[in-house]
Tab-separated table of C-alpha atoms and ligand atoms in Angstrom:
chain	number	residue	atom	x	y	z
A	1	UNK	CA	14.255	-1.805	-5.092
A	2	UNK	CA	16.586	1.094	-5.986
A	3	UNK	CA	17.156	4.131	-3.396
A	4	UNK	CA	18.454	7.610	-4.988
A	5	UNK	CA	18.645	10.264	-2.184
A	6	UNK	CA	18.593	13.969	-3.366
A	7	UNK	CA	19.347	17.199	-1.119
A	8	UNK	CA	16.212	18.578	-1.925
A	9	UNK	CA	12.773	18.536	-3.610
A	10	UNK	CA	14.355	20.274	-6.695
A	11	UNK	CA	17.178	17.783	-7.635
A	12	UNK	CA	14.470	15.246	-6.661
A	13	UNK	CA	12.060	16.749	-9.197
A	14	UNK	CA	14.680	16.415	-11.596
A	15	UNK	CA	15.930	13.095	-11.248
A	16	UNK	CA	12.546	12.241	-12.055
A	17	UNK	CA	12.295	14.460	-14.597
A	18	UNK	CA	15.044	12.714	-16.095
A	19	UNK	CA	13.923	9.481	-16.264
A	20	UNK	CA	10.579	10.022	-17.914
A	21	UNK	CA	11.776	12.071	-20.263
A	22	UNK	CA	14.164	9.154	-21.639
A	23	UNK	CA	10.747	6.831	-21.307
A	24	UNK	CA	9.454	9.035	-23.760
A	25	UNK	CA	12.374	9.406	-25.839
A	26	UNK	CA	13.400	5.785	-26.027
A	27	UNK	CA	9.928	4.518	-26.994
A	28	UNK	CA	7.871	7.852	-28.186
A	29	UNK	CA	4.618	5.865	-28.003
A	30	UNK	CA	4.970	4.485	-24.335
A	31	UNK	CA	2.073	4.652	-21.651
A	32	UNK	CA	2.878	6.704	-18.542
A	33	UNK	CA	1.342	5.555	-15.366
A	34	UNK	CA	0.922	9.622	-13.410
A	35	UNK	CA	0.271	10.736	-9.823
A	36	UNK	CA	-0.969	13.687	-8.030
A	37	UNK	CA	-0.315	15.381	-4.807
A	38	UNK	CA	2.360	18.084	-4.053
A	39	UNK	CA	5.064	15.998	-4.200
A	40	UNK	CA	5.295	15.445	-8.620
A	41	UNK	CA	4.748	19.265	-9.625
A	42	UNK	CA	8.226	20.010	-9.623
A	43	UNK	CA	8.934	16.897	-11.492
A	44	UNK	CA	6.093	18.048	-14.217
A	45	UNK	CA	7.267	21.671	-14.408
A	46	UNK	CA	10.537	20.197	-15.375
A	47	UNK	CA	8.432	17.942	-18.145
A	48	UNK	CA	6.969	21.253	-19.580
A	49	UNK	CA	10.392	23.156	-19.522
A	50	UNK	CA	12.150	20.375	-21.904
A	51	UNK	CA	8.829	20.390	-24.034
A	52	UNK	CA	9.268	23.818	-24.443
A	53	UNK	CA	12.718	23.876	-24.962
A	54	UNK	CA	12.066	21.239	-28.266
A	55	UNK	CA	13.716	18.275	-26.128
A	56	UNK	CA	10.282	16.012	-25.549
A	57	UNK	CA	7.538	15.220	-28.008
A	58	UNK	CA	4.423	13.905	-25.860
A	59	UNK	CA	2.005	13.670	-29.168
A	60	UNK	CA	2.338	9.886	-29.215
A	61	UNK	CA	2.576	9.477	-25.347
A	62	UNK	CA	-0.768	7.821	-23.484
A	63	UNK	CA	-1.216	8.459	-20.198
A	64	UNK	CA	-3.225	7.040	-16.647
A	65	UNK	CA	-4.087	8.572	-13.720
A	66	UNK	CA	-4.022	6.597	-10.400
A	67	UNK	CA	-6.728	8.077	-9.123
A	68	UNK	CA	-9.713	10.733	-8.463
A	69	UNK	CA	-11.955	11.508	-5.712
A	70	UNK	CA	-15.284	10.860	-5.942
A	71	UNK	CA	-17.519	12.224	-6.002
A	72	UNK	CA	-16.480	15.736	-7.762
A	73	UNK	CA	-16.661	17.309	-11.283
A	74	UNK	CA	-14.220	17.350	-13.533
A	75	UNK	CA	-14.102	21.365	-13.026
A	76	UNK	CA	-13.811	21.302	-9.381
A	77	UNK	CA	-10.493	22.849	-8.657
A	78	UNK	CA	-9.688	20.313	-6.195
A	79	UNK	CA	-10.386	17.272	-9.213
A	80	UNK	CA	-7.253	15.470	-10.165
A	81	UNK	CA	-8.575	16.018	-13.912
A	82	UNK	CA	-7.953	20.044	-13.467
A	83	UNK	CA	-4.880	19.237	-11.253
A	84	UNK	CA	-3.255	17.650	-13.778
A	85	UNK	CA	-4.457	19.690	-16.979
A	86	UNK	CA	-3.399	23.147	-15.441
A	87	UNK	CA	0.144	21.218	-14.237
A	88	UNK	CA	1.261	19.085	-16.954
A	89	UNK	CA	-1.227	18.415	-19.931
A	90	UNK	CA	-2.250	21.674	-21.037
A	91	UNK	CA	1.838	22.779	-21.297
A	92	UNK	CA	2.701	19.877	-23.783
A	93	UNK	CA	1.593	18.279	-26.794
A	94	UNK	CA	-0.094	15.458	-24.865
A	95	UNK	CA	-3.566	14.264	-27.321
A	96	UNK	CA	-6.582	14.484	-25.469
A	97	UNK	CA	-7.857	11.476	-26.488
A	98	UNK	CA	-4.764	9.918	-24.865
A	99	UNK	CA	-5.269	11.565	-21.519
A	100	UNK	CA	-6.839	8.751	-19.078
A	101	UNK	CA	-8.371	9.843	-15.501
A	102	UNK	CA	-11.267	7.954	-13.546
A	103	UNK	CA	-14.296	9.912	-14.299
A	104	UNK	CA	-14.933	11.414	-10.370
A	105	UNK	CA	-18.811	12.182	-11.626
A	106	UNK	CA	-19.834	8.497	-13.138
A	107	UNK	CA	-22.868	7.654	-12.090
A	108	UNK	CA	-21.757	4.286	-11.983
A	109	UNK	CA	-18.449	4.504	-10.072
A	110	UNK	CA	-17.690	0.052	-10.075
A	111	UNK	CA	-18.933	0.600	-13.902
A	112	UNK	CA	-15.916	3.199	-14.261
A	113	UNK	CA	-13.642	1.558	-12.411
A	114	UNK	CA	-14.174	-2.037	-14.184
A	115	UNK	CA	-13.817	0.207	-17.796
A	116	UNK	CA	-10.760	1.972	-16.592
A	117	UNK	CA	-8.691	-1.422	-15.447
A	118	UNK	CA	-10.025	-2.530	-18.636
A	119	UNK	CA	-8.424	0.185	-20.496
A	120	UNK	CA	-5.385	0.220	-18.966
A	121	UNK	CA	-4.769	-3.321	-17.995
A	122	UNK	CA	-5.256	-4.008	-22.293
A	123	UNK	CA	-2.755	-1.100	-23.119
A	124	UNK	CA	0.119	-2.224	-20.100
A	125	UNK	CA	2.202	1.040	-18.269
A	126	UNK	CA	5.623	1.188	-19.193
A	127	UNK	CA	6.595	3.838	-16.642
A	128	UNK	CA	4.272	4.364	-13.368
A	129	UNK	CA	4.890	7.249	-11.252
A	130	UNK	CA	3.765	7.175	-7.371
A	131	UNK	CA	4.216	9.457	-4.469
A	132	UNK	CA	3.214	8.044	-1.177
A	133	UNK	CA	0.762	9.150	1.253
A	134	UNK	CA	1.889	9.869	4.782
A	135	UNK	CA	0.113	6.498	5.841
A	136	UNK	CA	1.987	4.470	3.213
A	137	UNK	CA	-0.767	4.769	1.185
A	138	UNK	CA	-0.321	5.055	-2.991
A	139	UNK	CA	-3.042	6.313	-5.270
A	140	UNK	CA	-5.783	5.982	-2.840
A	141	UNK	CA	-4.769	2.594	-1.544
A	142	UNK	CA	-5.114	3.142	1.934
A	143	UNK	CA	-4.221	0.646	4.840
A	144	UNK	CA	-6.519	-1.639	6.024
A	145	UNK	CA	-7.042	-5.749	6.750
A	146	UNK	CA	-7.055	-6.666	2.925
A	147	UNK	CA	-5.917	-4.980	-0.239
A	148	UNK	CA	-7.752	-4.590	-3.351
A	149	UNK	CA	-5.677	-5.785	-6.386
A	150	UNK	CA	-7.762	-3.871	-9.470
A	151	UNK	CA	-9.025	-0.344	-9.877
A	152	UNK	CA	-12.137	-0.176	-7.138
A	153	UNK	CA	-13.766	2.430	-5.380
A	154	UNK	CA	-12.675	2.942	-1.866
A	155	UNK	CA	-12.931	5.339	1.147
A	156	UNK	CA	-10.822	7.642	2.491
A	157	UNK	CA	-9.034	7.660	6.130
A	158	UNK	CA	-9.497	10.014	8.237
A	159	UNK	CA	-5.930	10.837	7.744
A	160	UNK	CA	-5.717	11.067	4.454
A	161	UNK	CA	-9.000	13.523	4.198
A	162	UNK	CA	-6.834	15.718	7.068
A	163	UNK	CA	-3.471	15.604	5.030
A	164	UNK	CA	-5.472	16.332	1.716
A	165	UNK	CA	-7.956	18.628	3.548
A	166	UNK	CA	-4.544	21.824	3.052
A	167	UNK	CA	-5.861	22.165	-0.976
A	168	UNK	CA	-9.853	22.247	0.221
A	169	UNK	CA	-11.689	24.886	1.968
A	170	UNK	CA	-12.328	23.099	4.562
A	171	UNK	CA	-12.131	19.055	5.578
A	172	UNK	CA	-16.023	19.212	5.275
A	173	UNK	CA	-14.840	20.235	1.268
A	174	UNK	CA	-13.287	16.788	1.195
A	175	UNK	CA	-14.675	14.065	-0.938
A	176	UNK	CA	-14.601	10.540	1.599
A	177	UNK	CA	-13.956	8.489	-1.207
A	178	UNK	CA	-12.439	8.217	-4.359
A	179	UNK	CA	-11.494	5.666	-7.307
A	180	UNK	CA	-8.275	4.335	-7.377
A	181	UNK	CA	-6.012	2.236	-9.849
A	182	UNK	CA	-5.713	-1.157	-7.236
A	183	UNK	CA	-2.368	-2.817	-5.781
A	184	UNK	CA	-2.075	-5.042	-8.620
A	185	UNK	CA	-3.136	-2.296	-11.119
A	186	UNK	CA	-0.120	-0.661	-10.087
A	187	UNK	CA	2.452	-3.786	-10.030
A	188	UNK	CA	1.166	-4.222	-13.542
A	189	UNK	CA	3.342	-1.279	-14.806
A	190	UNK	CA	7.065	-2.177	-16.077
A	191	UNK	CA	8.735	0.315	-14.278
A	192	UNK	CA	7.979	1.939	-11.127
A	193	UNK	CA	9.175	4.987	-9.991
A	194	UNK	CA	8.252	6.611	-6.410
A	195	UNK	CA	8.565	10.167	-5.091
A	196	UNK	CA	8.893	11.198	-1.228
A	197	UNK	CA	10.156	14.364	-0.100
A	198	UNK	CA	9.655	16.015	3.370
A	199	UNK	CA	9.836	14.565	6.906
A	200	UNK	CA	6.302	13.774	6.917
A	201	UNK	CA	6.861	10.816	4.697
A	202	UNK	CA	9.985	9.572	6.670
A	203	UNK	CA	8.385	6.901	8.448
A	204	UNK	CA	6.327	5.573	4.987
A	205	UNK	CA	10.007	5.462	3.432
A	206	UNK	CA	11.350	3.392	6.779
A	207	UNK	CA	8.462	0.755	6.367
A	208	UNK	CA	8.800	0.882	2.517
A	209	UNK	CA	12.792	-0.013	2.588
A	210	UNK	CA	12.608	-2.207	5.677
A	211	UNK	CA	11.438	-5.015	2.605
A	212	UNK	CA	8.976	-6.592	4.545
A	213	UNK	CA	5.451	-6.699	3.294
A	214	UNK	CA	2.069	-5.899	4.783
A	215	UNK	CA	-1.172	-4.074	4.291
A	216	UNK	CA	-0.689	-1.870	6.641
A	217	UNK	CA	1.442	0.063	4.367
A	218	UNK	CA	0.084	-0.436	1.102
A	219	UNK	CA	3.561	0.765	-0.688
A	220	UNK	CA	5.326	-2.247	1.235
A	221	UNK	CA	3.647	-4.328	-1.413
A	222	UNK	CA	5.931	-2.162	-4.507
A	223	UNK	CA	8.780	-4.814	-2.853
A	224	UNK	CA	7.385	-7.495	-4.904
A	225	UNK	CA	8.189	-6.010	-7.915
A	226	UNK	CA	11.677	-6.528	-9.577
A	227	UNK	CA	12.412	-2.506	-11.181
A	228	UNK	CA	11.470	0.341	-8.736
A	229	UNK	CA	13.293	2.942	-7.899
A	230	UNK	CA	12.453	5.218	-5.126
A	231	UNK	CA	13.895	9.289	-5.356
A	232	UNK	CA	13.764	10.652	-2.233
A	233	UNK	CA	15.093	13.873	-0.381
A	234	UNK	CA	17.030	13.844	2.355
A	235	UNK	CA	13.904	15.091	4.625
A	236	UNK	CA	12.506	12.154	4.008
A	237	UNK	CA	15.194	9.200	3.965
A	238	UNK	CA	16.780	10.479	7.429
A	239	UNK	CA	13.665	12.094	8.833
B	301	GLP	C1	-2.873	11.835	-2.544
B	301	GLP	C2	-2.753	11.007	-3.809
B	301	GLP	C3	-1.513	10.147	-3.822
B	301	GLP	C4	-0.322	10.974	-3.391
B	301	GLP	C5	-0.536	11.461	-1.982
B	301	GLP	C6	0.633	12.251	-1.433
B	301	GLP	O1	-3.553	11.207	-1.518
B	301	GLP	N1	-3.891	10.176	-4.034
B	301	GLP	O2	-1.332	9.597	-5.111
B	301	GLP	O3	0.841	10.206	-3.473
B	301	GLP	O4	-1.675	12.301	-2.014
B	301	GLP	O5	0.475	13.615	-1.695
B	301	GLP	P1	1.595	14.699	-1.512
B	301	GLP	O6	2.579	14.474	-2.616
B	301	GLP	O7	0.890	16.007	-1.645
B	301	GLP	O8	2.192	14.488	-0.177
């Protein structure tokens, strides 16, 4: 695991920034692996300034969400789908038939989830971006006695609905569960690339670099994998 520490969220959302952009530019039809949350807009408002400024071409680019609550509509403001359309996909030249994000209003959510890992699992992630929750969590893997390895339906924690509860109206406005791509969903990808900025996520970095492994920190489980890098500010890395 590789450490980069930035002064701040903006060279952090830069660095980032940086390294997707030569994803796309050294293989122009490569499958990015994206995350929501506060922590990546910077890093995607730095995607749409090089696509506007001619330097990226995202018309052959696929792309995955993590994750989605559930349930919610595609329309809800809070949905991960309008998240990431009004921050990144609707500034490039992304196709919309390349755009992947669990469906938050299947009726079905196991039948989604077992057609999403299908779906991605057959096309492989080249570059997968995280951030990580303040309870280690990434996409919605959240702690607990046992992980799940593939894209599964799971609940919230109580902490995670209060952290996430600042972009609702109220906790209440919270959905308690959500899909999520699953631990080995994630390890899948070929690259990993993790985002933490802010004291808040200083003791998830601690128990992410101490390179022991447990399921009590589901990002603890990224040390298995041999090419992850993890950009974080200095907030975060000396809390
Ligand atoms: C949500 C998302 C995660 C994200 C986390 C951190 O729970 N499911 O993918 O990493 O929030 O969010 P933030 O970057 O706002 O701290």
């Amino acid at each position: 695991m590789r450490l980069q520490v930035f002064e701040n969220y903006e060279e952090v959302s830069k660095a980032a920034a940086k390294i997707v952009a030569s994803q796309i530019i050294v293989k122009p039809d490569c499958v990015l692996g994206l995350a929501t949350g506060s922590t990546p807009v910077g890093m995607y408002r730095e995607l749409c300034r090089m696509y506007r400024d001619g330097l990226l071409d995202f018309s052959a680019v696929t792309t995955f969400n993590l994750d989605e609550y559930y349930p919610i509509d595609r329309d809800n403001a809070q949905s991960y789908h309008t998240f990431m359309w009004e921050n990144l996909f609707s500034h490039i030249n992304v196709r919309k038939d390349a755009v992947h994000i669990p469906d938050g209003s299947a009726l079905d959510a196991q039948t989604e989830c077992d057609s999403y890992e299908r779906v991605v699992t057959e096309k492989g992630v080249d570059l997968q971006i995280l951030g990580i929750g303040q309870n280690g969590h990434i996409g919605f893997n959240e702690p607990d006695e046992s992980l799940e390895v593939k894209t599964h339906v799971t609940a919230l924690t109580d902490n995670t609905v209060h952290a996430n509860s600042r972009f609702f109206e109220s906790e209440e406005a919270v959905p308690k569960k959500a899909l999520t791509m699953g631990i080995g969903t994630i390890l899948a990808a070929k690259k990993i690339v993790l985002l933490a900025c802010g004291k808040n996520k200083h003791d998830a970095i601690v128990g992410l670099l101490n390179g022991r492994v447990t399921t009590a920190l589901p990002a603890s489980f990224l040390n298995l994998h041999n090419d992850v890098i993890v950009i974080c500010d200095k907030e975060a890395y000396e809390g």
